[in-house]
Structures are given as C-alpha cells and as structure tokens.
Coordinates of C-alpha atoms in Angstrom, one line a residue:
M428 CA 0.0 0.1 0.0
A429 CA 1.2 3.4 -0.6
E430 CA 2.4 5.4 2.2
D431 CA 0.2 8.3 1.8
D432 CA -2.8 5.9 1.5
F433 CA -2.5 4.5 5.0
D434 CA -4.6 6.7 7.0
D435 CA -7.4 6.6 4.6
D436 CA -7.2 2.8 4.3
A437 CA -7.3 2.2 8.3
E438 CA -10.4 4.4 8.2
L439 CA -12.0 2.5 5.6
V440 CA -11.1 -0.7 7.1
A441 CA -12.3 0.4 10.5
E442 CA -15.7 1.7 9.1
L443 CA -16.2 -1.5 6.9
D444 CA -15.4 -3.9 9.9
E445 CA -18.1 -2.0 12.1
A446 CA -20.6 -2.2 9.3
L447 CA -20.1 -5.9 8.7
A448 CA -20.2 -6.7 12.5
S449 CA -23.2 -4.5 13.1
E450 CA -26.6 -5.7 14.0
D451 CA -27.8 -4.3 10.8
A452 CA -25.6 -6.8 8.7
P453 CA -27.2 -9.9 7.3
E454 CA -26.6 -12.9 9.7
D455 CA -24.7 -14.8 7.1
C456 CA -22.4 -11.5 5.9
M457 CA -18.8 -12.1 5.7
Q458 CA -16.8 -10.6 8.5
L459 CA -13.6 -8.3 7.9
S460 CA -11.0 -11.1 7.6
E461 CA -13.0 -13.3 5.4
L462 CA -13.9 -10.5 3.1
D463 CA -10.3 -9.5 2.7
G464 CA -9.3 -13.0 1.6
F465 CA -12.3 -13.0 -0.7
L466 CA -11.4 -9.7 -2.4
T467 CA -7.7 -10.7 -2.4
G468 CA -8.8 -14.0 -4.2
L469 CA -10.9 -11.8 -6.8
A470 CA -8.1 -9.6 -7.3
V471 CA -5.7 -12.2 -8.3
A472 CA -8.2 -14.4 -10.3
P473 CA -7.5 -15.8 -13.7
Q474 CA -10.4 -13.5 -15.2
A475 CA -12.0 -10.4 -13.7
V476 CA -15.6 -11.1 -12.1
D477 CA -18.2 -8.7 -12.3
P478 CA -19.2 -7.2 -8.7
E479 CA -22.7 -8.2 -9.4
E480 CA -21.7 -11.7 -9.8
W481 CA -19.9 -11.7 -6.4
L482 CA -21.5 -9.2 -4.0
S483 CA -24.1 -11.8 -3.0
W484 CA -21.3 -14.0 -1.8
V485 CA -20.3 -11.2 0.6
W486 CA -23.8 -10.8 2.5
G487 CA -26.2 -13.5 1.1
E488 CA -29.6 -11.9 1.0
G489 CA -28.5 -8.5 1.4
F490 CA -29.2 -5.8 3.9
A491 CA -32.7 -4.8 5.0
D492 CA -31.7 -1.4 4.8
K493 CA -30.7 -0.7 1.3
K494 CA -29.2 2.7 1.7
L495 CA -26.8 1.2 4.2
E496 CA -26.3 -1.9 1.8
A497 CA -25.3 0.8 -0.9
H498 CA -22.7 2.6 1.5
V499 CA -21.3 -0.9 2.6
A500 CA -20.9 -1.9 -1.3
E501 CA -19.2 1.3 -2.0
M502 CA -16.7 0.6 1.0
V503 CA -16.2 -3.0 -0.2
M504 CA -15.5 -1.8 -3.8
D505 CA -13.1 0.8 -2.5
H506 CA -11.4 -1.8 -0.2
Y507 CA -11.2 -4.2 -3.6
A508 CA -9.7 -1.4 -5.8
R509 CA -7.0 -0.8 -2.9
I510 CA -6.0 -4.4 -3.1
V511 CA -6.1 -4.7 -6.9
E512 CA -3.8 -1.2 -7.0
D513 CA -1.5 -2.3 -4.5
L514 CA -1.0 -5.6 -6.3
D515 CA -0.7 -3.9 -9.6
E516 CA 2.0 -1.6 -8.4
G517 CA 4.0 -3.9 -6.8
Y518 CA 3.3 -3.3 -3.2
G519 CA 1.8 -6.6 -2.5
V520 CA -0.8 -7.6 0.3
D521 CA -1.0 -7.1 3.7
P522 CA -3.8 -9.5 4.7
L523 CA -6.2 -8.5 7.4
L524 CA -6.1 -11.3 9.9
W525 CA -7.6 -11.9 13.4
E526 CA -5.5 -12.1 16.3
N527 CA -5.4 -15.1 18.6
P528 CA -5.2 -14.6 22.4
D529 CA -1.5 -15.5 22.3
G530 CA -0.9 -12.7 19.9
S531 CA -0.3 -14.7 16.8
A532 CA -2.1 -14.2 13.5
D533 CA -5.3 -16.3 12.7
A534 CA -5.5 -16.6 9.0
A535 CA -8.3 -19.4 8.7
D536 CA -11.2 -17.0 7.9
W537 CA -9.0 -15.1 5.4
A538 CA -8.1 -18.3 3.6
D539 CA -11.7 -19.3 3.7
G540 CA -12.7 -16.1 2.1
F541 CA -10.0 -16.6 -0.5
M542 CA -11.2 -20.2 -1.5
A543 CA -14.8 -18.6 -1.7
A544 CA -13.3 -16.4 -4.5
V545 CA -11.8 -19.5 -6.2
D546 CA -15.3 -21.3 -5.8
I547 CA -17.0 -18.6 -8.0
R548 CA -15.3 -19.9 -11.0
P549 CA -13.4 -22.9 -10.1
E550 CA -12.9 -24.0 -13.8
E551 CA -11.1 -20.8 -14.4
W552 CA -8.5 -22.0 -11.7
L553 CA -7.7 -25.3 -13.2
P554 CA -4.4 -24.3 -15.2
I555 CA -2.7 -23.2 -11.7
L556 CA -3.8 -26.5 -10.0
D557 CA -2.5 -28.6 -13.1
D558 CA 0.8 -26.8 -13.0
E559 CA 2.8 -28.9 -10.4
T560 CA 5.0 -26.0 -9.4
A561 CA 2.5 -23.1 -9.6
R562 CA 0.0 -25.0 -7.4
L563 CA 2.6 -24.8 -4.6
H564 CA 1.7 -21.1 -4.2
L565 CA -1.8 -22.2 -3.2
V566 CA -0.5 -24.6 -0.4
P567 CA -0.6 -21.9 2.5
I568 CA -4.0 -20.7 1.7
L569 CA -5.3 -24.4 1.2
A570 CA -3.4 -25.5 4.4
L571 CA -5.7 -22.9 6.5
A572 CA -8.8 -23.1 4.7
C573 CA -11.8 -25.5 5.5
D574 CA -14.7 -26.9 3.5
A575 CA -18.4 -26.1 4.4
E576 CA -18.3 -28.8 7.0
G577 CA -15.1 -27.4 8.8
N578 CA -12.7 -30.1 7.4
P579 CA -9.2 -28.9 6.3
L580 CA -9.0 -28.8 2.6
L581 CA -5.5 -30.1 2.9
Q582 CA -4.6 -33.0 5.2
L583 CA -1.6 -31.8 7.1
S584 CA 0.4 -33.3 10.0
E585 CA 0.1 -31.3 13.2
A586 CA 3.7 -30.2 12.8
E587 CA 3.2 -29.1 9.1
F588 CA 0.1 -27.2 9.8
K589 CA 2.0 -25.3 12.8
R590 CA 4.7 -24.5 10.5
V591 CA 2.3 -22.7 8.0
A592 CA 0.2 -21.4 10.9
D593 CA 3.2 -19.9 12.7
D594 CA 4.4 -18.1 9.6
V595 CA 1.3 -17.1 7.7
E596 CA 2.1 -13.3 8.0
T597 CA 5.0 -14.0 5.5
L598 CA 3.5 -16.9 3.7
I599 CA 0.2 -15.6 2.6
P600 CA 1.5 -12.4 1.0
K601 CA 4.3 -14.1 -0.8
A602 CA 1.6 -16.9 -1.8
V603 CA -0.7 -14.0 -3.1
E604 CA 2.2 -12.4 -5.0
E605 CA 3.1 -15.8 -6.8
I606 CA -0.5 -16.4 -7.7
H607 CA -0.8 -12.8 -9.2
A608 CA 2.4 -13.1 -11.1
Y609 CA 1.4 -16.5 -12.5
W610 CA -1.9 -15.3 -13.8
R611 CA -0.4 -12.0 -15.1
A612 CA 2.3 -13.8 -17.2
R613 CA -0.8 -15.6 -18.9
Q614 CA -2.9 -12.7 -19.8
P615 CA -2.8 -11.4 -23.5
D616 CA -0.8 -8.3 -23.9

C-alpha cells in the first residue's frame, strides 16, 4: 500500500469492519478477515469477475436497509480497488488477519474467503492447479482453509500445519504475489 494511503485505508477498514459486524448486517455476512481474503482472491483471479456476480457472496440475501447496503457496497468496492492497485503497483498485500489470544495471527477466515473467491469460477483456476510448480503457491492458503463442514482442505500433520500457521504473515503475502504473477504472465498483452 502506498504510504500516503495508510490513514485513509485504516479508516475505511475500521468503518467496513464496524458495518459488517453491526446488528444491521445480514446474519450470513462475511466478516472483515474473510472479506479481505475473498477480495484478494478476486483481485488475483485468472479473469475479472463482475461485482454483480460476487457481491451476493459477501452478504447473502443482503441488508434490509438498502441505503446501508449501498454504502457498505461502496466501501467493499473501495477496499477491493485498493487491493488491486497495491498488487498492480508491486506493493503486495497486507492481509487483514484476526489475532489469537496469544498474539499470533489467525488466517483461517482469510483463507476461507480466498477459497470462496476461487469457488465462484473454479474451472478458471484449473491451470494453476494442473501446474505442478505453480500449485504450490496455493498451499499456504489451502492449508488454512476448510470446506463447508469445517474439514481442512489439505490434510497436514500437526507439525506441518503449525509451520504454516506460525508463518502466515509471511507465507500468505508471498503466495498471493506468486499467484498474481502466475496469472499476469498468462494474460494476453
């Protein structure tokens, strides 16, 4: 993120977090970390996905208050635009992760959000999954994500999982940068 954008972005993130966690938000609404992973997944997706196709993934049925929904949608789009801009300008990503009681980062919701973005158009992600080298970029994300029943997407030993979980603040941004580079290298000029 560009230095001069930090304060504006922090304010946007705080307001977005408050709106998503409010009583006015739909019950099945994504929370901030999951949303950030979701938007990051969309930002590095093989093909652009129209917001009309993915906004319902963020809050299901939507807000009862349509004026509030429009405001939250605007904040979501602003956050998404900042993620895209930061990636395109080479700043990478700084994932919004929850903090565990011991102070360590918890990226499970973020990873679930990223994989929800993959689930919108899974067939478009097949080339990276079929590439033996490139699919390794997804491992830190897959290691932390779960399916709808709460089962891990990757079966790792406790030691392997701990190694990933202990280094998420380094592994996730690196994985996102590699995935972004993979798809950019395959886009027509």
